XYZ file of C-alpha atoms in Angstrom:
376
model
C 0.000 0.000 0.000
C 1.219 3.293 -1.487
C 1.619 5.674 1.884
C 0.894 9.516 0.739
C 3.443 11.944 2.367
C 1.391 13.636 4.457
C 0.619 10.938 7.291
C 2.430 12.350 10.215
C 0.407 15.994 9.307
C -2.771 14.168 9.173
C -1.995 12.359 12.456
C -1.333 15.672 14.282
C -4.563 17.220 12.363
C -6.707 14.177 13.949
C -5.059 14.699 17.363
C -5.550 18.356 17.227
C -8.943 17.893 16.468
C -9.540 15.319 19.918
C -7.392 17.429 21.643
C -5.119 14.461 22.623
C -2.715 14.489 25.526
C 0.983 14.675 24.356
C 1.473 11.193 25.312
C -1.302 9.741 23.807
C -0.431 12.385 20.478
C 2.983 10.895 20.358
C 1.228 7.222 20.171
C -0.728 7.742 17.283
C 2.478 9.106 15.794
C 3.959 5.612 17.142
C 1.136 3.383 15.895
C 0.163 5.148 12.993
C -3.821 4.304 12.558
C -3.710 2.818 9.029
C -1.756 0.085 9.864
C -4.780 -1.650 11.407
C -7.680 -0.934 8.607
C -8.037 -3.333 6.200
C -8.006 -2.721 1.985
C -12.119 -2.795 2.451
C -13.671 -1.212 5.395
C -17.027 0.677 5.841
C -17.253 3.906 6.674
C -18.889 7.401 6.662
C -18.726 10.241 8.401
C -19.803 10.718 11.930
C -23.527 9.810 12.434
C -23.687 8.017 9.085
C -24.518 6.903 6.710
C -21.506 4.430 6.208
C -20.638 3.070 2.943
C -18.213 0.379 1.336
C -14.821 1.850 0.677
C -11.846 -0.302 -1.117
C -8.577 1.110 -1.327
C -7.461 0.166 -4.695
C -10.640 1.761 -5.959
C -10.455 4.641 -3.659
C -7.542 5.476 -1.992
C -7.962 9.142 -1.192
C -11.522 8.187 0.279
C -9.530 5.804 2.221
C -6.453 7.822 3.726
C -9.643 10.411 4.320
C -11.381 7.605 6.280
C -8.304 6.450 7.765
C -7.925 9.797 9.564
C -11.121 10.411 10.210
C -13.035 10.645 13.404
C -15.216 8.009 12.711
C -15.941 4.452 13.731
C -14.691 1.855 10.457
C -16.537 -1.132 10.167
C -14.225 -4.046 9.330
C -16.318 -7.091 10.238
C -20.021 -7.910 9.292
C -21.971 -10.744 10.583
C -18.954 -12.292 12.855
C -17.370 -12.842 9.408
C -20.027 -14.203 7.776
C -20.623 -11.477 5.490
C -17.982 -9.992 3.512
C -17.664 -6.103 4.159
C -18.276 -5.247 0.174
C -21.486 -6.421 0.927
C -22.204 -3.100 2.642
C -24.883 -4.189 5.007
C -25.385 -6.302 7.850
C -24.780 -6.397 11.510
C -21.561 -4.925 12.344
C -19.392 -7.281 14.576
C -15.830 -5.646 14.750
C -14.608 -2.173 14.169
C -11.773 0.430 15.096
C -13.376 2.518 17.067
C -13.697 6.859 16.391
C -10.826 8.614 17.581
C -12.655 10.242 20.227
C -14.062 7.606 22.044
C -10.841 6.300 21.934
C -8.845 9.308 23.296
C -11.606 9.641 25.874
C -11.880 6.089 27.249
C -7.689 5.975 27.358
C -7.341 9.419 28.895
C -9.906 8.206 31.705
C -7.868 5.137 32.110
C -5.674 7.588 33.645
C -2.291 5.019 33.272
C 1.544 6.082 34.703
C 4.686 3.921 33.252
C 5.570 0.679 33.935
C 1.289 -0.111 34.668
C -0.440 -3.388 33.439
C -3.386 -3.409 31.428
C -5.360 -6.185 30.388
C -7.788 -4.915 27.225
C -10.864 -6.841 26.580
C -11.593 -6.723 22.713
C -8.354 -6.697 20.773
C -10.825 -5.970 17.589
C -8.235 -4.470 15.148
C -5.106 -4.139 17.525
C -5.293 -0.330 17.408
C -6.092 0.259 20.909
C -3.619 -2.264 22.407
C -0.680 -0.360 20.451
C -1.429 2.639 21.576
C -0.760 0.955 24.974
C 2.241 -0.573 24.049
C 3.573 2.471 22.300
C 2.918 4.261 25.989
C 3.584 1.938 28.325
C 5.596 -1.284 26.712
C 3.889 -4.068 24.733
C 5.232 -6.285 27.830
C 2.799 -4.410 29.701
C -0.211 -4.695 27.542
C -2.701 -8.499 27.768
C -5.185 -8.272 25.243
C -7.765 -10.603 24.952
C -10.033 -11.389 21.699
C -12.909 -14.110 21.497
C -12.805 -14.188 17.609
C -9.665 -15.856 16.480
C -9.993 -15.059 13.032
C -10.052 -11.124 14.120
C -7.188 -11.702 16.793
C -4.856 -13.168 14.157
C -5.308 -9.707 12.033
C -4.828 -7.750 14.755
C -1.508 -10.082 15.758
C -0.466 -9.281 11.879
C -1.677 -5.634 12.566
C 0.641 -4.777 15.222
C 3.452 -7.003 14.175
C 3.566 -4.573 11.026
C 3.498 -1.399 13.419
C 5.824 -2.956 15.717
C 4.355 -4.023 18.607
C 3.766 -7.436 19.907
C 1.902 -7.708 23.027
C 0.478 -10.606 25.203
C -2.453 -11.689 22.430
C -5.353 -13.869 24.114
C -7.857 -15.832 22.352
C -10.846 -16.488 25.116
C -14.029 -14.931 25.864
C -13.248 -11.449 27.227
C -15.989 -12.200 30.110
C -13.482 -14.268 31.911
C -10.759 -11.647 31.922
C -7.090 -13.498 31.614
C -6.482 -14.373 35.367
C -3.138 -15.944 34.273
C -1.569 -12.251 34.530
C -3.461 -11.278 36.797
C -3.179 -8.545 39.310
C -3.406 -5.644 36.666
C -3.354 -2.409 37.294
C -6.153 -1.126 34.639
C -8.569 -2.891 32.628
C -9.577 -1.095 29.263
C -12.781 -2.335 27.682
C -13.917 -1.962 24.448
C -16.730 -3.465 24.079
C -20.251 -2.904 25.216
C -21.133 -4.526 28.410
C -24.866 -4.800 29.819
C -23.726 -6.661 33.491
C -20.124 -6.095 34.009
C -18.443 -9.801 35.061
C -17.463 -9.405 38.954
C -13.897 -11.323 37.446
C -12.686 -8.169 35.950
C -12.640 -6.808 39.425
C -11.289 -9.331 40.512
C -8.192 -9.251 38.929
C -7.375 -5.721 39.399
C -5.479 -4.421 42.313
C -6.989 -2.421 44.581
C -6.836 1.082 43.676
C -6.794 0.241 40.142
C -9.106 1.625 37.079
C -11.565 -0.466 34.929
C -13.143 1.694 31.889
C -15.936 0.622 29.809
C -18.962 1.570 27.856
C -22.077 0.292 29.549
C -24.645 -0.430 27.159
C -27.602 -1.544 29.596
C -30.120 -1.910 26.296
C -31.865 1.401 26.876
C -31.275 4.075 24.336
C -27.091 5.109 23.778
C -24.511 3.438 25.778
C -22.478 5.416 28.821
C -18.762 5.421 29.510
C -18.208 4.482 32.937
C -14.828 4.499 35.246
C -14.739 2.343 38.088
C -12.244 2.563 40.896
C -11.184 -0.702 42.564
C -11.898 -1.249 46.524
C -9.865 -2.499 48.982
C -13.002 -4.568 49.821
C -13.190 -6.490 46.573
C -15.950 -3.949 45.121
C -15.560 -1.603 42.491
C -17.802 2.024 42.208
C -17.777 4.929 39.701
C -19.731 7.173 38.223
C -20.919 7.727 34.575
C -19.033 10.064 32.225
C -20.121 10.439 28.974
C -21.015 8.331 25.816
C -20.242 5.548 23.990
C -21.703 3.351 21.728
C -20.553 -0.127 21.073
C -21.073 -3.388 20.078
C -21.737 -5.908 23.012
C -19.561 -8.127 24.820
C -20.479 -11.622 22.396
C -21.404 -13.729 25.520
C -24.194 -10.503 26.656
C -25.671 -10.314 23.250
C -29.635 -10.342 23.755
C -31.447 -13.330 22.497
C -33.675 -12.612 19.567
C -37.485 -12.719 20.332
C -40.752 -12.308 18.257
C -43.382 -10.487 20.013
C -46.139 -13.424 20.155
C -49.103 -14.083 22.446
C -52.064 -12.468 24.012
C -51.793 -8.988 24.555
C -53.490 -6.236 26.697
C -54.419 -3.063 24.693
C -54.816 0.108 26.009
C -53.902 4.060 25.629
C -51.568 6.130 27.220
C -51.301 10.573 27.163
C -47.965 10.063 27.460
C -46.296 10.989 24.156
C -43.546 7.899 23.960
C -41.357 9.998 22.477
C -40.656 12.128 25.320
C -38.970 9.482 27.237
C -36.868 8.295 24.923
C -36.151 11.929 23.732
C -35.624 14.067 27.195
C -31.840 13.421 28.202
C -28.771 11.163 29.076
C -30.067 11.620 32.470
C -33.449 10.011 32.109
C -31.471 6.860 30.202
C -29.366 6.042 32.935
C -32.320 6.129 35.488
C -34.328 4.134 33.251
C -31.665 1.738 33.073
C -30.924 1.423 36.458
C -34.747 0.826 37.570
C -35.370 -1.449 34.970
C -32.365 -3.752 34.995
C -32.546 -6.511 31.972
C -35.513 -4.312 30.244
C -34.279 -3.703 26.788
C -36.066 -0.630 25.020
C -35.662 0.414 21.521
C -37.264 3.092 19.080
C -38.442 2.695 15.850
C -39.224 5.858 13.258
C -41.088 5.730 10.572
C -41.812 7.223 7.221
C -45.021 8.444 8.177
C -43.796 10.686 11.247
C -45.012 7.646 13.820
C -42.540 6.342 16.306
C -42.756 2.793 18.360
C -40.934 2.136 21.185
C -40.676 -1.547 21.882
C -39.572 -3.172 25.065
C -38.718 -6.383 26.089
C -37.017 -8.640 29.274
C -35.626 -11.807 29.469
C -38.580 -13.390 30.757
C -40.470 -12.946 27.515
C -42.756 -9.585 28.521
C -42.736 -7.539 26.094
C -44.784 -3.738 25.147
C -44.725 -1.432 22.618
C -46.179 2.046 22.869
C -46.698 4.289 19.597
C -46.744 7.807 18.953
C -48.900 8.901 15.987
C -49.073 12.016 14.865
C -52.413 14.797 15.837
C -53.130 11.601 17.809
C -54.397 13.003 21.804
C -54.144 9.519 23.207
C -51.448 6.630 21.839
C -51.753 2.979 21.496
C -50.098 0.722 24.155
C -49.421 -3.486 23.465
C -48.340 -5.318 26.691
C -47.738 -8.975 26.905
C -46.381 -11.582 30.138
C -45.817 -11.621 33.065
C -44.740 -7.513 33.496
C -46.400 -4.151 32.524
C -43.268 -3.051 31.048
C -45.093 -0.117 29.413
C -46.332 0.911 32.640
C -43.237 0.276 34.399
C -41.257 2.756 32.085
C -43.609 5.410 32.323
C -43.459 4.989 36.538
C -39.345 5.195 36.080
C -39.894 8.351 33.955
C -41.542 10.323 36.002
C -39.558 8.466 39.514
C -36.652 10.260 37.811
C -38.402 13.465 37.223
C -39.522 13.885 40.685
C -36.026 13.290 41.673
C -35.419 16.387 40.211
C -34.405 15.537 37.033
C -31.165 14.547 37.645
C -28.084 14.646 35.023
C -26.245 11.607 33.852
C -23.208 11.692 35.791
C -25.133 12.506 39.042
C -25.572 8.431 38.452
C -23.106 5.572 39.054
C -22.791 1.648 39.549
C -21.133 -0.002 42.052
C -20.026 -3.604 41.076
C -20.188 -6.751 43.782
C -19.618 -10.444 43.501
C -23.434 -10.742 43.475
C -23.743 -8.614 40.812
C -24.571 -4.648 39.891
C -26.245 -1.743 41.397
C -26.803 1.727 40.101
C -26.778 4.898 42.574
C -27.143 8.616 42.525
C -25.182 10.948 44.099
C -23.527 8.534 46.366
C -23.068 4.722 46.576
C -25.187 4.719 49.738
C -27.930 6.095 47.678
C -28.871 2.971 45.408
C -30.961 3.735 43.168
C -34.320 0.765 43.878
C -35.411 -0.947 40.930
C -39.314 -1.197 40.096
């Protein structure tokens, strides 16, 4: 592949643009980010749409991609589908610069740390670990083998070569264990008590928390001395799911109560980051996701494990809106209580909110982790 001269000035352009720390600039000088995009990827700008872009067909939409801000698909249906294909779900990707920056500059690492990564995905990440803090001191552990050998390629052509781990990320790698940080990068709906586990304490463990209600949150979690781990909620981040937490698909089928609500749907899902994290913390295992249509309507569906499942549908000039609820829950009912729970709260913002992480499981909290926040 033909390298254009101006790489180095469209590395410092990028890390202008995030605003990255001078060690974490000097990195992506170190592990330059085209070394770990394949010839075909998918991408777009941020937001979308995303299309299919090959670099022998298109190499200045490439290098533009390349240093771009932007997530780049490189995987589609765990492999099944090849990436020209342009649709399908995505499965692997280097992840946008920001979220990137963000997540590493919250892992807050000094030299000579450990870190154990969960989702090697295209090796990017992990050598921008190595280049700071020695590939010796970076585990990173990938459950698809066919995407860990790339990203073992990947960074052997940048020149790294870290501790590479095939294995299911949920289990952590307590061979090397205890590690100073864990970086995730991956979505997780219940983060595995193992990860805390094998962190000493007073160490960091970042991740985006994707609970299944509207956008996922980055969260930083400080290890305890007691074998817990609490922190609060920081910002966004969107990404695809730990493999082991993906939800099972289900068909809404059954009997079904009908009914009307005057709450416009759309106002829930619509009001704020804060009102997702609340939601998500009553409603632990609820899944809720928003449909638009053409016609201006919107449905909100919602599921749990158990096999309840509602919908609720704004329609437009409508004064009352249809409501579907089937099993064992209300879930319909139960998100509109949580909505309005959190509004007489005060309306609280997202990182008012935080989780605190036992070997029982998770809890979410506001203000303090003495406050838990009671689910419905």
């Amino acid at each position: 592949m033909t390298q254009p001269p101006d790489v180095s000035a469209r590395i410092d352009a990028l890390a202008n643009r995030l605003a990255a720390p001078p060690e974490w600039r000097r990195a992506m000088h170190q592990a330059p980010r085209h070394l770990f995009l394949p010839e075909s990827i998918l991408a777009g700008p941020p937001g979308g749409p995303d299309g299919h872009i090959d670099h022998t067909q298109d190499p200045n939409g490439w290098w533009d991609a390349a240093y771009s801000d932007a997530a780049i698909v490189t995987q589609l249906d765990d492999g099944a589908t090849d990436i020209s294909a342009g649709a399908g779900d995505y499965t692997s990707s280097c992840s946008a610069p920001t979220v990137v920056i963000e997540f590493l500059k919250l892992l807050y690492v000094h030299d000579h740390q450990r870190v154990l990564e969960i989702g090697t995905g295209t090796g990017w990440t992990a050598a921008l670990l190595s280049a700071r803090l020695g590939a010796d001191n970076v585990i990173s552990v990938e459950v698809d083998a066919t995407v860990a050998k790339q990203a073992e390629m990947n960074l052997h052509a940048a020149g790294f070569a870290p501790h590479l781990v095939v294995g299911d990320g949920t289990d952590g790698w307590p061979e090397g264990a205890p590690y100073d940080r864990v970086h995730v990068t991956c979505g997780v709906r219940d983060i595995p008590y193992a990860w805390v586990e094998q962190t000493r304490p007073g160490g960091i463990i970042v991740l985006p928390w994707s609970p299944g209600i509207a956008f996922g949150h980055q969260v930083r979690l400080d290890v305890q001395r007691d074998g817990t781990a609490i922190g609060r909620l920081t910002g966004s981040a969107g990404y695809m799911l730990l493999r082991s937490q993906r939800p099972a698909a289900g068909a809404c089928e059954g009997d079904a109560a009908t009914s009307t609500t005057a709450v416009d749907p759309r106002s829930i899902v619509w009001d704020s980051y804060g009102v997702d994290a609340a939601l998500a913390g009553q409603l632990p295992g609820v899944l809720l996701r928003e449909d638009r249509r053409d016609d201006g309507s919107v449905i909100l569906w919602c599921a749990d494990a158990d096999g309840s499942w509602a919908t609720a549908e704004y329609q437009p000039g409508a004064v009352e809106f249809p409501v579907i609820q089937h099993g064992d829950r209300c879930l319909w009912d139960e998100v509109e209580d949580a909505y309005f729970r959190w509004q007489s709260w005060g309306r609280p913002v997202r990182d008012r909110f935080g989780l605190t992480v036992l070997p029982d499981g998770q809890h979410m909290w506001l203000d303090s982790p003495a406050n838990v926040v009671v689910t419905t």
